[in-house]
PDB file of C-alpha atoms and ligand atoms in Angstrom:
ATOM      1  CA  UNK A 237      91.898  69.941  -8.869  1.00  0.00           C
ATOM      2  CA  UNK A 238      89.951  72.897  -8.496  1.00  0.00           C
ATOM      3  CA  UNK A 239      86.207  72.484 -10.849  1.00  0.00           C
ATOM      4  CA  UNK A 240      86.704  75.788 -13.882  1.00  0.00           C
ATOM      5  CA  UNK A 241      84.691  78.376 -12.989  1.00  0.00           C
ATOM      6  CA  UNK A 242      81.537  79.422 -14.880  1.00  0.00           C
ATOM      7  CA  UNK A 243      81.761  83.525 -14.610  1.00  0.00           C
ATOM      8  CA  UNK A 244      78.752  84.764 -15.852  1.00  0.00           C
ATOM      9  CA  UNK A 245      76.298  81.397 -14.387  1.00  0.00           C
ATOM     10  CA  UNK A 246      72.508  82.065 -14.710  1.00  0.00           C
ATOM     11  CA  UNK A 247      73.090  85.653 -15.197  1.00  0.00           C
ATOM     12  CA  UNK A 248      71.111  87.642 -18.470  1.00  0.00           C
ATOM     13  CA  UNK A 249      73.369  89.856 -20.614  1.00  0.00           C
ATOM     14  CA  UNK A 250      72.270  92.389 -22.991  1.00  0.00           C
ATOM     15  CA  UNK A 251      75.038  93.595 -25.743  1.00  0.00           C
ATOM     16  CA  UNK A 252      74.561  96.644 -27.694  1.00  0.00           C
ATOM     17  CA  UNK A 253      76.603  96.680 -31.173  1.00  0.00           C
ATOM     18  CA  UNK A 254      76.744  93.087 -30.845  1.00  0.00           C
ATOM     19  CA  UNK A 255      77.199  92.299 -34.101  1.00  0.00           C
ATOM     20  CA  UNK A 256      80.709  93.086 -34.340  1.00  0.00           C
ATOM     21  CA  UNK A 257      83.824  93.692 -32.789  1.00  0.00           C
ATOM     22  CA  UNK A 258      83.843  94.031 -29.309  1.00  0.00           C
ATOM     23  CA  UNK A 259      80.267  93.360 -28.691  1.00  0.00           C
ATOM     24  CA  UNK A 260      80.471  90.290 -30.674  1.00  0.00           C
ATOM     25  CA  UNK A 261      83.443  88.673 -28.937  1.00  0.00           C
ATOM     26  CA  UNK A 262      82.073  89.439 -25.663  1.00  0.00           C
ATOM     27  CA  UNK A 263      78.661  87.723 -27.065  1.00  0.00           C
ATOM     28  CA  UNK A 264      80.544  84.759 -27.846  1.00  0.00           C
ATOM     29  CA  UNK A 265      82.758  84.733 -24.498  1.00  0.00           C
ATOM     30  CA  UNK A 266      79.815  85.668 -22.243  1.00  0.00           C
ATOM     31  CA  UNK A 267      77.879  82.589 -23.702  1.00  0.00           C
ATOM     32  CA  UNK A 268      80.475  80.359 -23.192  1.00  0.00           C
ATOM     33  CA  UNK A 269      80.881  81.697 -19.748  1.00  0.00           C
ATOM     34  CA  UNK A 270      77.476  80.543 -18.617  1.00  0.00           C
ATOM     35  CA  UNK A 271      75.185  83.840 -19.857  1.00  0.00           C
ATOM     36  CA  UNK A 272      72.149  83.706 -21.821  1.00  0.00           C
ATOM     37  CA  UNK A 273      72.986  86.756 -24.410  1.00  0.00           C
ATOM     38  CA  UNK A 274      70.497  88.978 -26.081  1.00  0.00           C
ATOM     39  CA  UNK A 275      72.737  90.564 -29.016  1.00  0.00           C
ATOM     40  CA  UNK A 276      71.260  94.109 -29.613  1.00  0.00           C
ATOM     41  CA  UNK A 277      72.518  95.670 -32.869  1.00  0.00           C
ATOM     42  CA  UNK A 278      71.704  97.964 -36.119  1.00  0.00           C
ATOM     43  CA  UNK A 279      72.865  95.420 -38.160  1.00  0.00           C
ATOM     44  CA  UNK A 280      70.702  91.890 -38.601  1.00  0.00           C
ATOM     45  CA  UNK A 281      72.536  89.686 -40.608  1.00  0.00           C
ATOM     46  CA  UNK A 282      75.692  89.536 -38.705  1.00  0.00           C
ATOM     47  CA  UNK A 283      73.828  90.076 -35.640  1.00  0.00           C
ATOM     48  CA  UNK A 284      71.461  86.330 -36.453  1.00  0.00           C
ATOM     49  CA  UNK A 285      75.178  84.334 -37.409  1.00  0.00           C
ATOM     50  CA  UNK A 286      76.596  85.805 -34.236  1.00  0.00           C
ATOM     51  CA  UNK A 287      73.740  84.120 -32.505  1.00  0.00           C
ATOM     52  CA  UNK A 288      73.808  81.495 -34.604  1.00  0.00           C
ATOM     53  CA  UNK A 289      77.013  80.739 -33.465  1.00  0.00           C
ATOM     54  CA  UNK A 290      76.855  80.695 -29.712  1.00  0.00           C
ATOM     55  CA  UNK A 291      73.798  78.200 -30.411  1.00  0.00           C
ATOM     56  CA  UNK A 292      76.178  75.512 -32.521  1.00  0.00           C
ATOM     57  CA  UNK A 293      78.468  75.835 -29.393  1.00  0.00           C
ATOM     58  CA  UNK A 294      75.477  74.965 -27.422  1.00  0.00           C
ATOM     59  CA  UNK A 295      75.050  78.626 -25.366  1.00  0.00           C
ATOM     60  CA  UNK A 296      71.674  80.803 -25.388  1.00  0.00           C
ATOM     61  CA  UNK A 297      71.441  83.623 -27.485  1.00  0.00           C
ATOM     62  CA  UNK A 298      68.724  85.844 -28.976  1.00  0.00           C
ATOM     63  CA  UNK A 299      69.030  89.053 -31.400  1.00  0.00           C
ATOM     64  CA  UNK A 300      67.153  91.763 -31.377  1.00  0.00           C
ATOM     65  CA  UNK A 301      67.312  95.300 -34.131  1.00  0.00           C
ATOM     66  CA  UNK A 302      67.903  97.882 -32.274  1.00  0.00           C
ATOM     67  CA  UNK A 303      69.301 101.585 -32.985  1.00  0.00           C
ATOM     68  CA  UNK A 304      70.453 102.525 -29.871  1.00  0.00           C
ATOM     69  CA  UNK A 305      69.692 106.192 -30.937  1.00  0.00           C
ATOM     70  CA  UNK A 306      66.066 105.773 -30.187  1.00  0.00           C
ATOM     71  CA  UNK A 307      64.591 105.558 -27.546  1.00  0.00           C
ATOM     72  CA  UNK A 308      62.142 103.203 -28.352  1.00  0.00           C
ATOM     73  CA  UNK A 309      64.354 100.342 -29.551  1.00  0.00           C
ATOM     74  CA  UNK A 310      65.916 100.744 -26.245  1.00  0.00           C
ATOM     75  CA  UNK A 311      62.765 100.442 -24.431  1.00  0.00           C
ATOM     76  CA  UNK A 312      61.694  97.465 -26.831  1.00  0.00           C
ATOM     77  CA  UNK A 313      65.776  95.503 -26.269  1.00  0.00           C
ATOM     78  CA  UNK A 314      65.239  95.780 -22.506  1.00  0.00           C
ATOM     79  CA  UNK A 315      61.791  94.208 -22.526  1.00  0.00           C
ATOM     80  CA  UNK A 316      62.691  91.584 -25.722  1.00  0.00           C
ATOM     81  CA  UNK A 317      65.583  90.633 -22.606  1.00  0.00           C
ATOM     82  CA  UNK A 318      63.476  89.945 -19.859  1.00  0.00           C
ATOM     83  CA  UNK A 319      60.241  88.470 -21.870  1.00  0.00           C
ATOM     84  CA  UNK A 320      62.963  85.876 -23.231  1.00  0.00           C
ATOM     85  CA  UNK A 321      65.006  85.231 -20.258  1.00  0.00           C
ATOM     86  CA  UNK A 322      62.647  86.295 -17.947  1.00  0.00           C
ATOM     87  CA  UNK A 323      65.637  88.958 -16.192  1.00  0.00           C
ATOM     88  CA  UNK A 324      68.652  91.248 -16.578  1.00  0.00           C
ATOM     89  CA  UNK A 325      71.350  90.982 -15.144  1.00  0.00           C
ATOM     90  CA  UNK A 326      74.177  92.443 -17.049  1.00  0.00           C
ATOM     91  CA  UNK A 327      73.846  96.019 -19.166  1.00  0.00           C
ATOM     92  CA  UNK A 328      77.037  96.342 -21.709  1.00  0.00           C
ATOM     93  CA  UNK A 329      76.086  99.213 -23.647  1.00  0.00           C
ATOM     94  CA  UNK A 330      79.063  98.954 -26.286  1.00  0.00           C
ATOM     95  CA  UNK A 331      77.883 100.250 -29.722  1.00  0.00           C
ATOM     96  CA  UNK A 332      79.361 103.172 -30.835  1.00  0.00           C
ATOM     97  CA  UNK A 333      80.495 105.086 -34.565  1.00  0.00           C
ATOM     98  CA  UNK A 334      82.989 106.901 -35.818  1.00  0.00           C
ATOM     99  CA  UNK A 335      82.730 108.889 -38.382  1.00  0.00           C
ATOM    100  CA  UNK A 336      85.212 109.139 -41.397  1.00  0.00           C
ATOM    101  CA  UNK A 337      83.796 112.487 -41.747  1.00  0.00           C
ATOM    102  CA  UNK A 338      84.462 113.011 -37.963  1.00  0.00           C
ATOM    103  CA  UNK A 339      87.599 115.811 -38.179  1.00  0.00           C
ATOM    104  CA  UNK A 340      88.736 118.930 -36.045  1.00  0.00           C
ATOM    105  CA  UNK A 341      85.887 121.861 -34.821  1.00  0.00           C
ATOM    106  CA  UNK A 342      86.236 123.937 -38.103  1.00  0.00           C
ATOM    107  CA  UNK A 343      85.434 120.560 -40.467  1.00  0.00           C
ATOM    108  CA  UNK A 344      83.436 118.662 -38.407  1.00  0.00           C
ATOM    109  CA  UNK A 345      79.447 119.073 -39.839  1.00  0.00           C
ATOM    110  CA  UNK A 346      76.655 119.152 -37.597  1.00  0.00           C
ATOM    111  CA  UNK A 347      74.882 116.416 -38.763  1.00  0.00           C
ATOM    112  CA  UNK A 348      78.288 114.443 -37.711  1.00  0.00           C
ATOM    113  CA  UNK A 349      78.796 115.662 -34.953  1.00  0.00           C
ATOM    114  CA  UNK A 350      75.095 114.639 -33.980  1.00  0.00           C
ATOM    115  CA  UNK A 351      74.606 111.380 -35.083  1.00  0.00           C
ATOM    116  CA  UNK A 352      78.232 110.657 -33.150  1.00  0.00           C
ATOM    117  CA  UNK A 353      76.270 112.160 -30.280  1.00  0.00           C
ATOM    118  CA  UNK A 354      73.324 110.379 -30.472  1.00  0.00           C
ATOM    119  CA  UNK A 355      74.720 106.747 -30.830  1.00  0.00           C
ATOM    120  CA  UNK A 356      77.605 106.804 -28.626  1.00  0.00           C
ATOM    121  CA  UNK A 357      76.333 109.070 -26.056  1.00  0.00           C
ATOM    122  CA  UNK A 358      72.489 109.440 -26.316  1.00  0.00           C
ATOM    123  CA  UNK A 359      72.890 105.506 -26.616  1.00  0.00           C
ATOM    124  CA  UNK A 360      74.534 104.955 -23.604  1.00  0.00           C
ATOM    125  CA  UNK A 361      71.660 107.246 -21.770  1.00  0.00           C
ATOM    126  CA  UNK A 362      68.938 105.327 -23.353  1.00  0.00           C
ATOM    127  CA  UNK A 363      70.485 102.228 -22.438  1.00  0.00           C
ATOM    128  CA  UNK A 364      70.701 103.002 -18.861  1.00  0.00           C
ATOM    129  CA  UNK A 365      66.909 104.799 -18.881  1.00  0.00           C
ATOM    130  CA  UNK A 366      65.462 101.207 -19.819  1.00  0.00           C
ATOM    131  CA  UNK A 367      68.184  98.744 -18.323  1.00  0.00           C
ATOM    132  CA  UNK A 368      68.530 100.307 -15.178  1.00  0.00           C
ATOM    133  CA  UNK A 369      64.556  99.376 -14.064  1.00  0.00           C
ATOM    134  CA  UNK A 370      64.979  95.971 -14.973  1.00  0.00           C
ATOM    135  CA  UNK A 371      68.317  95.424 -13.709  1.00  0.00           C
ATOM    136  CA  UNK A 372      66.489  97.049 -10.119  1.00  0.00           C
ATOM    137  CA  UNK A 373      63.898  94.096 -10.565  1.00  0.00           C
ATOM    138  CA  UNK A 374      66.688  91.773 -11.102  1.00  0.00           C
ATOM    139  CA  UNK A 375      68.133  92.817  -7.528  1.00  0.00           C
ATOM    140  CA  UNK A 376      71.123  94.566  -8.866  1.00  0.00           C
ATOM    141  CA  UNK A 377      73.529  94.037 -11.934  1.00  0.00           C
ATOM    142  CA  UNK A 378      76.215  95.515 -13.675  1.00  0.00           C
ATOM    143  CA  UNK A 379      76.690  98.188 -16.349  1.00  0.00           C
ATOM    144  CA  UNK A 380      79.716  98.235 -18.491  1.00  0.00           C
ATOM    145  CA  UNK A 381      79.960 101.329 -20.971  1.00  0.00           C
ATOM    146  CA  UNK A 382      82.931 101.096 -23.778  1.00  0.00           C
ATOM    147  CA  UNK A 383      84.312 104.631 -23.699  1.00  0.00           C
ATOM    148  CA  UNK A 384      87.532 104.779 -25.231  1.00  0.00           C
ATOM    149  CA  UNK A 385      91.464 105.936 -24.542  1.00  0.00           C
ATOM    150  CA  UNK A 386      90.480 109.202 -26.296  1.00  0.00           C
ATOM    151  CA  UNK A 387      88.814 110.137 -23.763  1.00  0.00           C
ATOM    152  CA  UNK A 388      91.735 110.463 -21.434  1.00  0.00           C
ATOM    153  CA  UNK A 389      94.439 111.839 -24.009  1.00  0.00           C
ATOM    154  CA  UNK A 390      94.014 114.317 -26.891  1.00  0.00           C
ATOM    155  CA  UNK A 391      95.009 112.810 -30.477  1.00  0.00           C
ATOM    156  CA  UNK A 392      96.509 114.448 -33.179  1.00  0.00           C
ATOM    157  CA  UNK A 393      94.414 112.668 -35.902  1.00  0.00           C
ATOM    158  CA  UNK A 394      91.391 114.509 -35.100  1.00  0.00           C
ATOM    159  CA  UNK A 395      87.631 112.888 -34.300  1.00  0.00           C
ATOM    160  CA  UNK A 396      86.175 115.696 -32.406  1.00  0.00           C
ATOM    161  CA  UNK A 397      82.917 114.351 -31.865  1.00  0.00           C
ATOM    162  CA  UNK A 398      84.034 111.195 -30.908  1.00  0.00           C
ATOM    163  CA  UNK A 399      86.341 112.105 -28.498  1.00  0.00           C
ATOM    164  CA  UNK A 400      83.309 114.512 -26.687  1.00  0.00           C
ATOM    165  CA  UNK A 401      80.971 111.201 -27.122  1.00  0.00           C
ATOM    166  CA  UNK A 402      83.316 109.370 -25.288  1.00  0.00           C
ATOM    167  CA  UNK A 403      84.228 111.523 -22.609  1.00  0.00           C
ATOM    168  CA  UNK A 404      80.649 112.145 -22.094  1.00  0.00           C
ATOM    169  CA  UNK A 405      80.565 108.226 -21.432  1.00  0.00           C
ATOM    170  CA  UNK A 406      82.834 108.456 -18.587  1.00  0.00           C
ATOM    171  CA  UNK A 407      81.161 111.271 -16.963  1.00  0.00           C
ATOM    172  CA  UNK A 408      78.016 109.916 -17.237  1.00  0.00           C
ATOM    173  CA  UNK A 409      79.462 106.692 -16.049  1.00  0.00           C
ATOM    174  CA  UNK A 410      81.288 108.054 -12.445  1.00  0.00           C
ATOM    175  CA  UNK A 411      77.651 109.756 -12.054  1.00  0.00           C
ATOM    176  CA  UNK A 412      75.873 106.505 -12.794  1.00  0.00           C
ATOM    177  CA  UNK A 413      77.798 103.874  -9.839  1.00  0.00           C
ATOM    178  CA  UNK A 414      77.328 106.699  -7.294  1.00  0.00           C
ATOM    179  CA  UNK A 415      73.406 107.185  -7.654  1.00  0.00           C
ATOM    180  CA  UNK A 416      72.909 103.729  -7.972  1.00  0.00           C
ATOM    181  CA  UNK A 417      75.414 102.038  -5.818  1.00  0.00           C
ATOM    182  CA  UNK A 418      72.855 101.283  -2.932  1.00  0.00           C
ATOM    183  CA  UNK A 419      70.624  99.819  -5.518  1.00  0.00           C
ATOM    184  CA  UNK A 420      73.754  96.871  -6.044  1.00  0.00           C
ATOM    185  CA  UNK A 421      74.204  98.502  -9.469  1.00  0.00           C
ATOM    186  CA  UNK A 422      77.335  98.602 -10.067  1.00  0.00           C
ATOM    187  CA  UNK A 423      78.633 101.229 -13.129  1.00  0.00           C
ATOM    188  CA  UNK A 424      82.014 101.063 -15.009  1.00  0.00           C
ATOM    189  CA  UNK A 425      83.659 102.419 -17.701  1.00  0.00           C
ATOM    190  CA  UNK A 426      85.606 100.149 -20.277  1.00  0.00           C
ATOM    191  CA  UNK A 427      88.409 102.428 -21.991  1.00  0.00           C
ATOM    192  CA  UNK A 428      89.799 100.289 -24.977  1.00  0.00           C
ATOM    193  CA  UNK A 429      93.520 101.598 -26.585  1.00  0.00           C
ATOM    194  CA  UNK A 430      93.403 101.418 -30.427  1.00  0.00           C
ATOM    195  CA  UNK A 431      92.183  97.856 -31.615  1.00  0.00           C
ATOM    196  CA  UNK A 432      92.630  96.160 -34.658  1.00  0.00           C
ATOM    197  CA  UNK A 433      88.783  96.146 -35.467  1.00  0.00           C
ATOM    198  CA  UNK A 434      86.900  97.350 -38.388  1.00  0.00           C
ATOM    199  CA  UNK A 435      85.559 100.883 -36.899  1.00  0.00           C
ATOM    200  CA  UNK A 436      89.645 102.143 -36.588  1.00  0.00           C
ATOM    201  CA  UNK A 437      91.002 100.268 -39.837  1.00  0.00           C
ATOM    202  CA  UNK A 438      88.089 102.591 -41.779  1.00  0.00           C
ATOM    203  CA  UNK A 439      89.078 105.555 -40.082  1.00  0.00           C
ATOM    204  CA  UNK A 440      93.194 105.397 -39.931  1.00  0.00           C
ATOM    205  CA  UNK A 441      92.898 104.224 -43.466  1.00  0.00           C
ATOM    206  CA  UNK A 442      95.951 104.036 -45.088  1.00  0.00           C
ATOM    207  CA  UNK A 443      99.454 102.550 -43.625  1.00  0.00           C
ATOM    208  CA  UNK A 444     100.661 106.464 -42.556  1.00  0.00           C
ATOM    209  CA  UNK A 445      97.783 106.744 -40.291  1.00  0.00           C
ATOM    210  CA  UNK A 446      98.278 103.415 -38.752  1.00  0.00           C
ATOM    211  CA  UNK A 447     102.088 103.533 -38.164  1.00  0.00           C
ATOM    212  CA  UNK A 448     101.479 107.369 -36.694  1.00  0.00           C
ATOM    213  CA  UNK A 449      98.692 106.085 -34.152  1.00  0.00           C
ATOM    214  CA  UNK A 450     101.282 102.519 -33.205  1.00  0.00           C
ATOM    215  CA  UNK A 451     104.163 105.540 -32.562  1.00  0.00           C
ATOM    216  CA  UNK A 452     102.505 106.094 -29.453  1.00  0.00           C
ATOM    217  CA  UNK A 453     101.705 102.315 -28.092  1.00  0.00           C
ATOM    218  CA  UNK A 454     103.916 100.893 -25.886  1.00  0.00           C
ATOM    219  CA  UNK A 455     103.317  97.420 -26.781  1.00  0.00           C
ATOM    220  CA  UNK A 456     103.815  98.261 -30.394  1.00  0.00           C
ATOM    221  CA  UNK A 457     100.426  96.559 -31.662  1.00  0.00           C
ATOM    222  CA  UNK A 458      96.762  97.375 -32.328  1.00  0.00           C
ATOM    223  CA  UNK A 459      94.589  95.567 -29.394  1.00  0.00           C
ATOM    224  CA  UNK A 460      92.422  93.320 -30.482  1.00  0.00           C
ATOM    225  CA  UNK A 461      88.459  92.775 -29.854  1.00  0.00           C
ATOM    226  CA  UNK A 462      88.769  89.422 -28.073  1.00  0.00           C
ATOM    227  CA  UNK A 463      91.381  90.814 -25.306  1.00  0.00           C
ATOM    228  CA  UNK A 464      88.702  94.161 -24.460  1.00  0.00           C
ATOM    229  CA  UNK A 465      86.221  90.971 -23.966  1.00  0.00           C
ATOM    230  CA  UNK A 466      87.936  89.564 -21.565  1.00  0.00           C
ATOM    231  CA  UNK A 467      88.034  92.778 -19.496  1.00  0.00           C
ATOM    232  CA  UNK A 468      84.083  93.469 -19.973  1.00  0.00           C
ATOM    233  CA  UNK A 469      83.673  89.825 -18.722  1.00  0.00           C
ATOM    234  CA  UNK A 470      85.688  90.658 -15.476  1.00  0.00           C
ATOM    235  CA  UNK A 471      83.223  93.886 -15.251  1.00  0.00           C
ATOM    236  CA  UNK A 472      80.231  91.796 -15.703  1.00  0.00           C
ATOM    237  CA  UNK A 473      80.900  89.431 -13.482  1.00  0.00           C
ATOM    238  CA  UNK A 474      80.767  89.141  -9.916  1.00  0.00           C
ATOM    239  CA  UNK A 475      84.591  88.818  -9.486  1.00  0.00           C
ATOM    240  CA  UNK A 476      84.621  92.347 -10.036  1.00  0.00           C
ATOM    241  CA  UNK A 477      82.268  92.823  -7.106  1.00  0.00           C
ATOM    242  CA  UNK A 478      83.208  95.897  -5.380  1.00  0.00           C
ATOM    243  CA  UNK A 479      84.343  97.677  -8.458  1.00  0.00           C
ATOM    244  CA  UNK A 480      82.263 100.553  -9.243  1.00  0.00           C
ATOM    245  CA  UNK A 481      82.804 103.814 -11.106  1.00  0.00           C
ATOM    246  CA  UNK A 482      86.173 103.132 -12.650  1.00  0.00           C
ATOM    247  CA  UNK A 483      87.516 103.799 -16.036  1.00  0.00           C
ATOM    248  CA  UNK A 484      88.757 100.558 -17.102  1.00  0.00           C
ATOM    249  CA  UNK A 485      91.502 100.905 -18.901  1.00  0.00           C
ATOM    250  CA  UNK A 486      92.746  98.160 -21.501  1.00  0.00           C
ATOM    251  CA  UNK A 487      95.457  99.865 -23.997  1.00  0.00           C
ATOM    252  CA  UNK A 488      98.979  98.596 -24.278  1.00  0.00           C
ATOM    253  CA  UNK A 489      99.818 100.978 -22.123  1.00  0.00           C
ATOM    254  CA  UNK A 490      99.469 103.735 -24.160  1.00  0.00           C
ATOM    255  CA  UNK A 491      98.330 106.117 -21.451  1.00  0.00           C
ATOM    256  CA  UNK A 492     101.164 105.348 -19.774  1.00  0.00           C
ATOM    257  CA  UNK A 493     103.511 106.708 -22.024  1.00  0.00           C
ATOM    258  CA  UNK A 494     105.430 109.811 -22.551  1.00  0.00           C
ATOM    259  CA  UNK A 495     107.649 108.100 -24.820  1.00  0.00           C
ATOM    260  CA  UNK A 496     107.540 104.799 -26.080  1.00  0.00           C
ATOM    261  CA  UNK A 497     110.259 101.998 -26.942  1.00  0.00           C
ATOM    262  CA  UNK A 498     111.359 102.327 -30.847  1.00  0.00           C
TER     263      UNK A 498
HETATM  264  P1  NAD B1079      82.634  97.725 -34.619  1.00  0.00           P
HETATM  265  O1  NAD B1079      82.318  98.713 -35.683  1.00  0.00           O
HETATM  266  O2  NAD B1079      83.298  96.445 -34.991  1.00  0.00           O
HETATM  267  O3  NAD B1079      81.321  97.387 -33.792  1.00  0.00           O
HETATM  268  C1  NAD B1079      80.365  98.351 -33.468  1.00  0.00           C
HETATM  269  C2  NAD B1079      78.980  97.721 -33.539  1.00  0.00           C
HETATM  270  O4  NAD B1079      78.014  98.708 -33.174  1.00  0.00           O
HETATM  271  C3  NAD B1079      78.615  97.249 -34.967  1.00  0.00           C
HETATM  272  O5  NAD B1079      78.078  95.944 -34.922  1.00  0.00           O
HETATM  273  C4  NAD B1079      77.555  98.241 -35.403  1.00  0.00           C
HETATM  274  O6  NAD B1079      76.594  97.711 -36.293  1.00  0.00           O
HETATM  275  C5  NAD B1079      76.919  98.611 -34.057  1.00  0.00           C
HETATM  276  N1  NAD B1079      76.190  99.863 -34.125  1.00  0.00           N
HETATM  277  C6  NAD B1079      76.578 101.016 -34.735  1.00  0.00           C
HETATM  278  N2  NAD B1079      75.614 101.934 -34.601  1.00  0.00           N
HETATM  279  C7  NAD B1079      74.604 101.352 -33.899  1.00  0.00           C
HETATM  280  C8  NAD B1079      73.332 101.810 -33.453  1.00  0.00           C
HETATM  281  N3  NAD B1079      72.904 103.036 -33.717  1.00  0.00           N
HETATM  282  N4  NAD B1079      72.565 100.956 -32.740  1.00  0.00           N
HETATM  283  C9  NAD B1079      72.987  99.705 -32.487  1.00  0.00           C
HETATM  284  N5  NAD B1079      74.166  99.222 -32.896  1.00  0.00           N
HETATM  285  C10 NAD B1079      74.965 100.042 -33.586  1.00  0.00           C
HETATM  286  O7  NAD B1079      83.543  98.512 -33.578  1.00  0.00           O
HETATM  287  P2  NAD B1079      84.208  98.133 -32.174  1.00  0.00           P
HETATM  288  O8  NAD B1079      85.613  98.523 -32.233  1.00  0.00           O
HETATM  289  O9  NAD B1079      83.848  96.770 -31.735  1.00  0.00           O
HETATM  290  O10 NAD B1079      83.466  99.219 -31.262  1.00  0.00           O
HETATM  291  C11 NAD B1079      82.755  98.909 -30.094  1.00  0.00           C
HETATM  292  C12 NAD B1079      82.884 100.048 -29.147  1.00  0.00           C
HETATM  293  O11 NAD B1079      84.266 100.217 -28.788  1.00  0.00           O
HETATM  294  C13 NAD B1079      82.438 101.392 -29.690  1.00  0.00           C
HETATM  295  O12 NAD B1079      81.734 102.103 -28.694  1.00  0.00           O
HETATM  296  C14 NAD B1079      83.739 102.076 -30.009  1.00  0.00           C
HETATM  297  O13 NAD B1079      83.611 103.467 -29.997  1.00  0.00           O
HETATM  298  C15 NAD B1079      84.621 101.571 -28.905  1.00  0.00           C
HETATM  299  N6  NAD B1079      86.064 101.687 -29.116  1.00  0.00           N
HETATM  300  C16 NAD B1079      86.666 101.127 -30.193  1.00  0.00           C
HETATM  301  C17 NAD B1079      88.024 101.281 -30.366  1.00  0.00           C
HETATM  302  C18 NAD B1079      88.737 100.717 -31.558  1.00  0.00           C
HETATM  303  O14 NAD B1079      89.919 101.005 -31.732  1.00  0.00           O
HETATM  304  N7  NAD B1079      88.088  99.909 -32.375  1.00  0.00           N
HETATM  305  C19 NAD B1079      88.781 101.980 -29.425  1.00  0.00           C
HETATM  306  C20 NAD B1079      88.155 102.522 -28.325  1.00  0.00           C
HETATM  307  C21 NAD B1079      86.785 102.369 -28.196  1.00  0.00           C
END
């Protein structure tokens, strides 16, 4: 029998938005996949039990309060990652916001439209800034940035900013695994479909909203957080060696589609 594989052995992964959702399933898999984890998040509480948790199951795991949209938090996660596990190996910079305010270009405020900015895509740049020196001293890692389906398609629920966040990501992220590909820094995008996760519940709040956005998924159901960890995992690890520069896609197929099965 062949021995199960440990995916992410001796390796250092740093989470942004960690505390929840995607970030906090891929925590938990990463951990139990062989990683020490250094949960970076906004929020504390959540972000300690989430640590908590991959410590009763007997992984390593250390939080650290961060707001992405500053620069020095990102500078102070990077460094909190290699003082404790003395490397870095993987960069997931997942944290991201949407807005319930976030609506079409005529009701979409500024102040909106730049905190969207400065999380999800400022984030993303800060991220990289700090990560990518240490993943250089590391001898090479991977990034994995969660952009998101609406990037690729235009919806008809608007979210503006969002949507120019996020395609911002996966620019930034084609630019990213060229420049550094020669550095074995490898650079992809993760594109989740719609997920069953706190951030969309909030924003396609009532049962209307829902049903419209499901219209267009092929597989008839929200994704959920655990499946777009398993697809970061493949990204962080080496089995995804000479992938570089792709946007990831992991949405029921609802790219796909023209029409979808009633
Ligand atoms: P979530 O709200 O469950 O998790 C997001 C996490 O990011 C939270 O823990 C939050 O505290 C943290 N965060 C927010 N602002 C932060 C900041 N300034 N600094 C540090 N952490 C911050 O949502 P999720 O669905 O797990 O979202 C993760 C990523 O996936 C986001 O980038 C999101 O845009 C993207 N995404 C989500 C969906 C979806 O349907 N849920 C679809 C496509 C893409």
């Amino acid at each position: 029998m062949m021995e199960p594989t440990v995916r992410l052995a001796d390796k250092v992964a740093l989470i942004t938005g960690a505390s929840s959702g995607i970030g906090r399933e891929s925590a938990v898999l990463f951990a139990a996949e062989g990683a020490r984890v250094v949960v970076a998040d906004i929020v504390e509480e959540a972000g300690r039990a989430v640590v908590a948790e991959i410590e009763s199951s007997g992984g390593s795991a250390s939080f650290v309060l961060t707001d992405v949209a500053r620069a020095a938090d990102c500078e102070a996660m990077v460094r909190h990652a290699e003082e404790t596990y003395g490397r870095l190996d993987v960069l997931f910079n997942n944290a991201g916001i949407m807005d319930p305010a976030d609506d079409d270009a005529v009701a979409t405020e500024e102040a909106v439209w730049d905190r969207t900015m400065a999380v999800n895509l400022k984030g993303v740049f800060f991220g990289c800034k700090y990560g990518i020196p240490a993943l250089r001293r590391a001898g090479g890692g991977s990034i994995v940035n969660t952009a998101s389906f609406v990037a690729l398609l235009g919806a008809a629920t608007p979210q503006l900013a969002y949507t120019a966040s996020k395609g911002g990501v996966l620019a930034m992220t084609r630019e990213l695994a060229v420049v550094h590909a020669r550095e074995n820094i490898r650079a992809n995008a993760l594109c989740p479909g719609p997920l069953r996760t706190e951030l969309l519940m909030k924003f396609l709040d009532t049962e209307e909203k829902r049903e419209r956005r499901l219209v267009h998924v092929p597989m008839g159901r929200f994704g959920e957080a655990s499946e777009m960890a398993r697809a970061a995992l493949w990204l962080a690890s080496d089995e995804s060696s000479y992938v570089t520069g792709t946007t990831f896609t992991v949405d029921g197929g609802i790219t796909a589609a023209y029409v979808t099965p009633s």
